[in-house]
C-alpha atoms as one frame of an Amber mdcrd trajectory, in Angstrom:
protein
  40.544 -44.610 -91.456  40.637 -40.973 -89.263  39.019 -39.079 -92.188  35.635
 -40.314 -90.753  36.224 -39.167 -88.253  36.888 -35.734 -89.823  33.818 -35.445
 -91.483  31.662 -36.476 -88.436  33.454 -33.671 -86.445  33.257 -31.288 -89.397
  29.879 -32.094 -90.248  28.939 -31.099 -86.798  30.880 -28.023 -86.105  30.685
 -24.698 -88.890  34.260 -24.418 -87.787  37.041 -26.642 -90.431  39.701 -28.459
 -88.823  43.112 -27.671 -90.048  45.967 -29.739 -90.960  47.800 -29.685 -87.083
  44.908 -29.947 -85.353  43.957 -32.820 -87.865  47.632 -34.553 -86.755  47.391
 -33.770 -83.316  43.851 -35.673 -83.879  45.627 -38.646 -85.439  48.231 -38.769
 -82.690  46.029 -39.532 -80.489  42.866 -41.338 -80.994  44.461 -45.173 -81.702
  43.540 -47.901 -84.057  41.585 -50.528 -82.481  39.568 -54.013 -83.326  37.828
 -55.603 -81.096  36.415 -58.909 -81.576  32.411 -59.749 -80.783  32.130 -60.533
 -77.138  34.849 -58.608 -76.721  34.535 -56.400 -73.694  36.272 -52.603 -74.056
  35.512 -52.044 -70.343  34.356 -53.921 -67.766  32.317 -53.382 -63.989  34.913
 -52.632 -61.579  36.997 -51.554 -64.378  37.421 -47.402 -64.506  37.423 -45.969
 -67.946  40.428 -44.779 -69.625  39.525 -44.404 -73.637  36.935 -42.929 -75.087
  35.988 -44.400 -78.668  34.369 -43.209 -81.922  33.073 -46.821 -84.010  34.800
 -46.177 -87.608  32.548 -50.171 -88.213  30.339 -52.668 -85.845  28.379 -52.794
 -83.304  28.087 -52.653 -78.786  26.324 -52.560 -75.967  26.585 -50.781 -72.725
  25.101 -52.451 -69.894  24.130 -53.496 -65.741  23.876 -56.842 -64.699  22.069
 -58.021 -61.372  22.610 -60.510 -58.531  20.432 -62.986 -60.770  22.657 -62.649
 -63.340  20.211 -60.484 -66.106  21.923 -58.718 -68.797  20.303 -55.298 -68.644
  20.870 -52.922 -71.355  20.787 -48.873 -70.585  22.392 -48.021 -74.463  23.209
 -49.579 -78.278  26.016 -47.775 -80.559  26.823 -48.507 -83.852  28.883 -46.512
 -86.216  29.502 -43.085 -85.515  28.773 -42.915 -82.227  31.366 -42.426 -79.478
  31.549 -45.227 -76.409  32.583 -44.687 -72.920  31.015 -44.835 -69.846  31.321
 -40.897 -69.306  30.649 -41.189 -65.120  33.676 -43.953 -64.619  36.324 -41.525
 -67.149  34.787 -38.452 -65.428  34.933 -39.481 -62.130  37.460 -41.932 -62.899
  36.112 -44.374 -60.092  35.181 -48.269 -61.451  32.119 -48.111 -63.852  29.348
 -50.135 -62.936  28.573 -51.467 -66.301  30.292 -53.484 -69.500  30.769 -52.962
 -72.597  31.446 -55.054 -75.432  30.831 -55.448 -79.214  28.547 -57.574 -80.566
  29.691 -57.650 -84.251  33.619 -57.008 -84.873  34.522 -53.695 -83.924  37.075
 -51.048 -85.433  37.390 -47.638 -83.193  39.680 -45.216 -82.707  40.436 -44.173
 -79.240  41.673 -42.085 -76.983  42.903 -41.737 -73.768  41.147 -39.446 -71.613
  44.025 -37.342 -70.674  44.310 -36.540 -74.476  41.149 -35.602 -74.513  41.170
 -33.504 -71.912  44.971 -32.469 -72.932  44.689 -32.038 -75.973  41.655 -33.414
 -78.231  39.327 -31.168 -76.034  41.724 -27.510 -77.090  40.298 -28.359 -80.365
  38.150 -25.574 -81.746  35.493 -27.520 -83.863  35.835 -30.230 -81.367  34.764
 -28.492 -78.386  31.506 -27.477 -80.830  31.185 -31.297 -81.966  30.843 -31.888
 -78.386  28.641 -30.285 -77.621  26.225 -31.015 -80.388  26.812 -34.161 -79.018
  25.869 -33.025 -75.559  23.065 -31.232 -76.707  21.604 -35.101 -78.631  22.624
 -36.738 -75.624  20.389 -35.061 -73.638  17.223 -34.805 -75.639  17.520 -38.911
 -76.345  18.024 -39.339 -72.284  15.173 -37.385 -71.668  12.886 -38.681 -74.554
  14.162 -42.441 -73.076  13.125 -41.555 -69.744   9.982 -40.810 -70.330   9.083
 -43.981 -73.137  10.000 -46.123 -70.200   8.009 -44.785 -67.180   4.994 -43.832
 -69.526   4.703 -45.907 -72.864   3.219 -48.987 -73.161   5.313 -51.924 -73.974
   4.358 -51.081 -78.080   5.596 -47.421 -77.837   8.040 -47.869 -76.551   9.017
 -50.533 -78.818   6.702 -48.563 -82.053   8.969 -45.284 -81.109  12.911 -47.579
 -81.379  11.908 -48.446 -84.536  10.594 -44.893 -85.269  13.735 -43.439 -84.113
  16.391 -45.902 -84.668  15.582 -48.432 -86.789  18.573 -50.025 -87.851  19.036
 -51.672 -84.368  16.439 -54.106 -85.219  18.053 -55.600 -88.142  21.591 -54.825
 -86.184  21.008 -56.325 -81.910  19.248 -59.676 -81.640  15.599 -59.887 -79.721
  16.318 -60.012 -76.744  19.154 -57.270 -77.146  16.259 -54.897 -78.286  13.840
 -56.169 -75.214  15.932 -55.685 -72.740  16.790 -51.643 -73.873  13.288 -51.745
 -74.191  12.757 -53.100 -70.165  10.266 -55.361 -71.625  10.925 -59.959 -72.105
  11.779 -60.920 -75.081   8.722 -63.516 -74.995   6.534 -59.668 -74.514   8.639
 -58.223 -76.927   7.791 -61.910 -79.711   3.660 -60.971 -79.462   3.898 -57.583
 -79.724   6.217 -58.171 -83.252   3.426 -60.745 -83.805   0.899 -58.566 -83.819
   2.683 -55.330 -85.729   3.028 -58.298 -88.562  -0.834 -58.968 -88.718  -2.018
 -55.704 -88.696
């Protein structure tokens, strides 16, 4: 299980992990299974861990006063899961994070990340790359949300993250795109006819 994380780190860094650094990572990243619909984090709780998905799918969302879920993030294998705002500020989270499929993760505490993991050069380089990629993806998502039509957002999703459409049901994809499931259904029917 840890080999997958080692490979991920080394593929996103020009620095190789030493055997001592691998041992630190093994000690800090604890394997955990999260059943489908089980929470990793609930609104109002303070996020204390970061997890790397080995197998499975997760979603991060808020729930409004009417009980409507608003998906802000979908995550699959080799993605990281955490509420960055809560883990950094140590304030209660505004979000829920749960498993959409039975999921296996490697989970590390905030303390271990700060004092042990983020002292490893390959990990530091990997997280810099991840931060840059995340900032770019977030910028593109905001641009799509404020300037694309519903059809363009769906087409962009199919191009950028086609696996989302295969792994998550229509109502979750619609929420992620900020549209109703009826609108998504019309878009998909129209695309099927073309």
